[in-house]
């Protein structure tokens, strides 16, 4: 699968070019268009239990759409629900990535994407205790709210990032999740921050410049005040 990004950075669409007979997996509802002859099959990838884990726990759709190119090849356009950029993340064996809720859009045939527990702190932080673990060899297409930011950490280099801005990270890194103001819930609330990641390199963290949870809260507050 080859990925070409268009209309970036604010309204990006990813065109995924497929070889003859090549399949790709797409988040339900993310397909924008496809070339002639491409076939679609929607099912609970990995069975009913895996579908429930993905939908209830990881915040993704119960069903996954599999698009398969005809003999002459084809393409599928995909896009996220929120306005923003997209990223093509190449994966290699033994270097899995954790993908936060709502970040996964599609992946090539050689990649497995499955629900993964992200920790109690992540759950209570409001970002959802589960996300997705992507591993294998191939491409993962991610969607972000706003623009993409990338932080590459050197060995031993630390960084602290708000959980709502983290889209994906290298699982080879050491990291913890904590309150923004350690041990003081009231101070965290006053600061406007909830939970944060502390990452230690080497490794890569992919961020989005806007926080979907904060945007949802803002929309809710303006709707109720109106």
mmCIF file of C-alpha atoms in Angstrom:
data_model
loop_
_atom_site.group_PDB
_atom_site.id
_atom_site.type_symbol
_atom_site.label_atom_id
_atom_site.label_comp_id
_atom_site.label_asym_id
_atom_site.label_seq_id
_atom_site.Cartn_x
_atom_site.Cartn_y
_atom_site.Cartn_z
ATOM 1 C CA UNK A 1 0.000 0.000 0.000
ATOM 2 C CA UNK A 2 1.275 3.447 -0.995
ATOM 3 C CA UNK A 3 -0.230 6.537 0.660
ATOM 4 C CA UNK A 4 -0.600 9.993 -0.898
ATOM 5 C CA UNK A 5 -1.871 12.884 1.248
ATOM 6 C CA UNK A 6 -3.937 15.700 -0.317
ATOM 7 C CA UNK A 7 -5.535 18.932 0.944
ATOM 8 C CA UNK A 8 -3.256 18.989 3.964
ATOM 9 C CA UNK A 9 -2.754 20.274 6.543
ATOM 10 C CA UNK A 10 -6.253 21.389 7.600
ATOM 11 C CA UNK A 11 -8.586 19.091 5.629
ATOM 12 C CA UNK A 12 -6.394 16.174 4.652
ATOM 13 C CA UNK A 13 -7.511 13.135 2.638
ATOM 14 C CA UNK A 14 -5.290 10.064 2.273
ATOM 15 C CA UNK A 15 -5.368 8.188 -1.040
ATOM 16 C CA UNK A 16 -4.213 4.606 -0.486
ATOM 17 C CA UNK A 17 -2.967 2.912 -3.668
ATOM 18 C CA UNK A 18 -3.357 -0.888 -3.675
ATOM 19 C CA UNK A 19 -1.761 -3.551 -5.845
ATOM 20 C CA UNK A 20 -3.925 -6.165 -7.600
ATOM 21 C CA UNK A 21 -5.796 -8.223 -4.990
ATOM 22 C CA UNK A 22 -4.295 -6.280 -2.083
ATOM 23 C CA UNK A 23 -6.611 -5.648 0.897
ATOM 24 C CA UNK A 24 -6.567 -2.800 3.423
ATOM 25 C CA UNK A 25 -8.506 -2.258 6.651
ATOM 26 C CA UNK A 26 -10.404 0.979 7.242
ATOM 27 C CA UNK A 27 -12.255 2.433 10.224
ATOM 28 C CA UNK A 28 -15.999 2.176 9.595
ATOM 29 C CA UNK A 29 -17.270 5.393 7.999
ATOM 30 C CA UNK A 30 -13.797 6.739 7.079
ATOM 31 C CA UNK A 31 -13.995 5.887 3.355
ATOM 32 C CA UNK A 32 -14.531 8.922 1.117
ATOM 33 C CA UNK A 33 -14.276 7.323 -2.347
ATOM 34 C CA UNK A 34 -12.659 4.411 -4.180
ATOM 35 C CA UNK A 35 -11.774 3.448 -7.744
ATOM 36 C CA UNK A 36 -13.843 1.094 -9.895
ATOM 37 C CA UNK A 37 -13.763 -2.591 -9.038
ATOM 38 C CA UNK A 38 -12.667 -2.221 -5.401
ATOM 39 C CA UNK A 39 -14.770 -4.528 -3.205
ATOM 40 C CA UNK A 40 -15.904 -3.929 0.372
ATOM 41 C CA UNK A 41 -16.498 -6.372 3.228
ATOM 42 C CA UNK A 42 -17.508 -5.162 6.700
ATOM 43 C CA UNK A 43 -17.155 -7.477 9.684
ATOM 44 C CA UNK A 44 -16.100 -7.628 13.316
ATOM 45 C CA UNK A 45 -12.374 -8.084 12.742
ATOM 46 C CA UNK A 46 -11.087 -10.904 14.938
ATOM 47 C CA UNK A 47 -14.590 -11.984 15.935
ATOM 48 C CA UNK A 48 -17.351 -10.581 18.150
ATOM 49 C CA UNK A 49 -15.187 -10.307 21.283
ATOM 50 C CA UNK A 50 -12.465 -8.372 19.461
ATOM 51 C CA UNK A 51 -15.141 -6.118 17.948
ATOM 52 C CA UNK A 52 -16.591 -5.400 21.389
ATOM 53 C CA UNK A 53 -13.152 -4.608 22.805
ATOM 54 C CA UNK A 54 -12.468 -2.284 19.909
ATOM 55 C CA UNK A 55 -15.802 -0.439 20.137
ATOM 56 C CA UNK A 56 -16.606 -0.391 23.860
ATOM 57 C CA UNK A 57 -13.085 -0.149 25.237
ATOM 58 C CA UNK A 58 -10.980 1.479 22.521
ATOM 59 C CA UNK A 59 -13.614 3.910 21.219
ATOM 60 C CA UNK A 60 -13.475 2.621 17.638
ATOM 61 C CA UNK A 61 -16.205 1.060 15.495
ATOM 62 C CA UNK A 62 -17.440 -2.475 16.155
ATOM 63 C CA UNK A 63 -17.076 -3.277 12.464
ATOM 64 C CA UNK A 64 -13.941 -2.860 10.363
ATOM 65 C CA UNK A 65 -14.207 -2.340 6.610
ATOM 66 C CA UNK A 66 -11.861 -4.355 4.384
ATOM 67 C CA UNK A 67 -11.370 -2.949 0.885
ATOM 68 C CA UNK A 68 -9.722 -5.197 -1.720
ATOM 69 C CA UNK A 69 -8.377 -3.998 -5.058
ATOM 70 C CA UNK A 70 -9.285 -5.780 -8.324
ATOM 71 C CA UNK A 71 -6.649 -7.518 -10.450
ATOM 72 C CA UNK A 72 -5.518 -4.274 -12.084
ATOM 73 C CA UNK A 73 -5.106 -2.511 -8.713
ATOM 74 C CA UNK A 74 -6.976 0.487 -7.364
ATOM 75 C CA UNK A 75 -7.196 3.167 -4.692
ATOM 76 C CA UNK A 76 -9.261 4.104 -1.633
ATOM 77 C CA UNK A 77 -9.608 7.634 -0.212
ATOM 78 C CA UNK A 78 -10.012 7.884 3.578
ATOM 79 C CA UNK A 79 -10.429 10.814 5.975
ATOM 80 C CA UNK A 80 -11.060 11.367 9.721
ATOM 81 C CA UNK A 81 -14.227 12.838 11.206
ATOM 82 C CA UNK A 82 -12.539 15.867 12.799
ATOM 83 C CA UNK A 83 -10.844 18.639 10.781
ATOM 84 C CA UNK A 84 -7.095 18.375 10.695
ATOM 85 C CA UNK A 85 -4.088 16.638 9.227
ATOM 86 C CA UNK A 86 -3.243 12.999 8.554
ATOM 87 C CA UNK A 87 -0.061 10.980 8.839
ATOM 88 C CA UNK A 88 1.291 7.840 7.223
ATOM 89 C CA UNK A 89 3.138 5.854 9.939
ATOM 90 C CA UNK A 90 5.452 3.094 8.634
ATOM 91 C CA UNK A 91 5.743 0.116 10.995
ATOM 92 C CA UNK A 92 8.534 -2.430 11.196
ATOM 93 C CA UNK A 93 8.520 -5.711 13.163
ATOM 94 C CA UNK A 94 9.347 -5.444 16.880
ATOM 95 C CA UNK A 95 8.562 -1.695 16.971
ATOM 96 C CA UNK A 96 4.854 -1.504 17.894
ATOM 97 C CA UNK A 97 3.013 1.775 18.464
ATOM 98 C CA UNK A 98 0.175 2.654 20.822
ATOM 99 C CA UNK A 99 -2.572 4.681 19.095
ATOM 100 C CA UNK A 100 -4.931 6.801 21.192
ATOM 101 C CA UNK A 101 -8.702 6.703 20.813
ATOM 102 C CA UNK A 102 -9.896 8.089 17.481
ATOM 103 C CA UNK A 103 -6.455 8.254 15.867
ATOM 104 C CA UNK A 104 -6.552 5.128 13.701
ATOM 105 C CA UNK A 105 -8.048 5.526 10.209
ATOM 106 C CA UNK A 106 -6.645 2.634 8.127
ATOM 107 C CA UNK A 107 -3.809 0.142 7.798
ATOM 108 C CA UNK A 108 -2.201 -2.099 5.212
ATOM 109 C CA UNK A 109 -2.538 -5.877 5.152
ATOM 110 C CA UNK A 110 0.748 -6.590 6.964
ATOM 111 C CA UNK A 111 -0.244 -4.641 10.092
ATOM 112 C CA UNK A 112 -2.361 -5.870 13.011
ATOM 113 C CA UNK A 113 -4.311 -3.304 15.043
ATOM 114 C CA UNK A 114 -5.915 -4.519 18.281
ATOM 115 C CA UNK A 115 -7.391 -3.062 21.470
ATOM 116 C CA UNK A 116 -4.862 -2.528 24.265
ATOM 117 C CA UNK A 117 -5.192 -1.473 27.902
ATOM 118 C CA UNK A 118 -3.582 1.906 28.508
ATOM 119 C CA UNK A 119 -3.671 2.019 32.309
ATOM 120 C CA UNK A 120 -6.070 3.148 35.049
ATOM 121 C CA UNK A 121 -4.623 6.657 35.082
ATOM 122 C CA UNK A 122 -5.381 6.997 31.400
ATOM 123 C CA UNK A 123 -8.945 5.852 32.086
ATOM 124 C CA UNK A 124 -9.520 8.308 34.924
ATOM 125 C CA UNK A 125 -7.815 11.046 32.940
ATOM 126 C CA UNK A 126 -10.797 11.057 30.616
ATOM 127 C CA UNK A 127 -8.927 9.852 27.533
ATOM 128 C CA UNK A 128 -10.104 6.250 27.837
ATOM 129 C CA UNK A 129 -8.191 3.387 29.427
ATOM 130 C CA UNK A 130 -7.913 1.563 26.122
ATOM 131 C CA UNK A 131 -6.404 2.493 22.800
ATOM 132 C CA UNK A 132 -5.009 0.452 19.935
ATOM 133 C CA UNK A 133 -1.729 -1.437 19.597
ATOM 134 C CA UNK A 134 -0.411 -1.496 16.028
ATOM 135 C CA UNK A 135 2.312 -3.969 15.125
ATOM 136 C CA UNK A 136 3.680 -5.775 12.085
ATOM 137 C CA UNK A 137 5.193 -4.559 8.826
ATOM 138 C CA UNK A 138 3.423 -1.981 6.689
ATOM 139 C CA UNK A 139 1.577 1.314 6.890
ATOM 140 C CA UNK A 140 -0.868 2.851 9.381
ATOM 141 C CA UNK A 141 -2.862 5.945 8.433
ATOM 142 C CA UNK A 142 -3.606 8.240 11.380
ATOM 143 C CA UNK A 143 -5.913 11.241 11.636
ATOM 144 C CA UNK A 144 -5.390 14.147 14.036
ATOM 145 C CA UNK A 145 -7.419 17.101 15.287
ATOM 146 C CA UNK A 146 -5.512 20.163 14.122
ATOM 147 C CA UNK A 147 -1.929 19.815 12.936
ATOM 148 C CA UNK A 148 0.603 17.067 13.534
ATOM 149 C CA UNK A 149 3.548 17.621 15.834
ATOM 150 C CA UNK A 150 6.401 15.137 16.267
ATOM 151 C CA UNK A 151 8.763 14.837 19.216
ATOM 152 C CA UNK A 152 11.821 12.609 18.773
ATOM 153 C CA UNK A 153 13.492 11.903 22.096
ATOM 154 C CA UNK A 154 17.178 11.090 22.488
ATOM 155 C CA UNK A 155 18.222 8.317 24.918
ATOM 156 C CA UNK A 156 17.363 9.420 28.451
ATOM 157 C CA UNK A 157 15.616 12.619 27.292
ATOM 158 C CA UNK A 158 12.332 13.304 29.155
ATOM 159 C CA UNK A 159 9.195 15.181 28.080
ATOM 160 C CA UNK A 160 5.754 15.776 29.628
ATOM 161 C CA UNK A 161 2.677 15.884 27.353
ATOM 162 C CA UNK A 162 -1.033 16.325 28.082
ATOM 163 C CA UNK A 163 -2.822 13.022 27.422
ATOM 164 C CA UNK A 164 -5.418 14.660 25.148
ATOM 165 C CA UNK A 165 -2.743 15.758 22.688
ATOM 166 C CA UNK A 166 -1.011 12.382 22.329
ATOM 167 C CA UNK A 167 -1.993 10.543 19.140
ATOM 168 C CA UNK A 168 0.543 7.699 19.092
ATOM 169 C CA UNK A 169 3.829 6.698 20.661
ATOM 170 C CA UNK A 170 6.589 4.150 20.334
ATOM 171 C CA UNK A 171 5.918 1.353 22.838
ATOM 172 C CA UNK A 172 9.662 0.762 23.230
ATOM 173 C CA UNK A 173 9.848 3.929 25.357
ATOM 174 C CA UNK A 174 9.541 4.159 29.120
ATOM 175 C CA UNK A 175 6.543 6.231 30.202
ATOM 176 C CA UNK A 176 4.184 6.881 33.085
ATOM 177 C CA UNK A 177 0.804 8.634 33.377
ATOM 178 C CA UNK A 178 0.128 10.948 36.326
ATOM 179 C CA UNK A 179 -1.863 13.973 37.472
ATOM 180 C CA UNK A 180 -0.552 17.225 36.053
ATOM 181 C CA UNK A 181 0.085 18.432 39.624
ATOM 182 C CA UNK A 182 1.442 15.299 41.297
ATOM 183 C CA UNK A 183 -0.721 14.044 44.159
ATOM 184 C CA UNK A 184 -2.980 17.124 44.218
ATOM 185 C CA UNK A 185 -6.274 16.650 42.389
ATOM 186 C CA UNK A 186 -7.610 20.115 43.295
ATOM 187 C CA UNK A 187 -4.490 21.845 41.982
ATOM 188 C CA UNK A 188 -4.714 19.819 38.750
ATOM 189 C CA UNK A 189 -8.312 20.950 38.373
ATOM 190 C CA UNK A 190 -7.392 24.592 39.011
ATOM 191 C CA UNK A 191 -4.614 24.412 36.443
ATOM 192 C CA UNK A 192 -7.018 23.231 33.766
ATOM 193 C CA UNK A 193 -4.886 20.136 33.219
ATOM 194 C CA UNK A 194 -5.908 16.622 34.180
ATOM 195 C CA UNK A 195 -3.415 13.882 33.398
ATOM 196 C CA UNK A 196 -0.108 13.958 31.571
ATOM 197 C CA UNK A 197 2.364 11.488 30.083
ATOM 198 C CA UNK A 198 5.989 11.482 31.203
ATOM 199 C CA UNK A 199 7.999 9.909 28.372
ATOM 200 C CA UNK A 200 11.697 9.027 28.448
ATOM 201 C CA UNK A 201 13.565 8.435 25.173
ATOM 202 C CA UNK A 202 14.735 7.075 22.919
ATOM 203 C CA UNK A 203 11.566 7.052 20.858
ATOM 204 C CA UNK A 204 8.967 9.071 18.964
ATOM 205 C CA UNK A 205 5.719 10.667 20.139
ATOM 206 C CA UNK A 206 3.098 11.919 17.659
ATOM 207 C CA UNK A 207 0.885 14.764 18.853
ATOM 208 C CA UNK A 208 -2.150 16.728 17.671
ATOM 209 C CA UNK A 209 -2.190 20.489 18.210
ATOM 210 C CA UNK A 210 -5.847 20.458 19.329
ATOM 211 C CA UNK A 211 -7.432 18.409 22.130
ATOM 212 C CA UNK A 212 -10.686 16.634 21.072
ATOM 213 C CA UNK A 213 -11.843 16.274 24.691
ATOM 214 C CA UNK A 214 -11.325 19.951 25.426
ATOM 215 C CA UNK A 215 -13.137 20.881 22.200
ATOM 216 C CA UNK A 216 -16.068 18.622 23.103
ATOM 217 C CA UNK A 217 -16.283 20.243 26.560
ATOM 218 C CA UNK A 218 -16.188 23.715 24.993
ATOM 219 C CA UNK A 219 -18.988 22.833 22.553
ATOM 220 C CA UNK A 220 -21.039 21.438 25.422
ATOM 221 C CA UNK A 221 -20.566 24.593 27.511
ATOM 222 C CA UNK A 222 -21.545 26.932 24.663
ATOM 223 C CA UNK A 223 -24.604 24.807 23.826
ATOM 224 C CA UNK A 224 -25.845 24.771 27.423
ATOM 225 C CA UNK A 225 -25.262 28.521 27.882
ATOM 226 C CA UNK A 226 -27.233 29.237 24.694
#
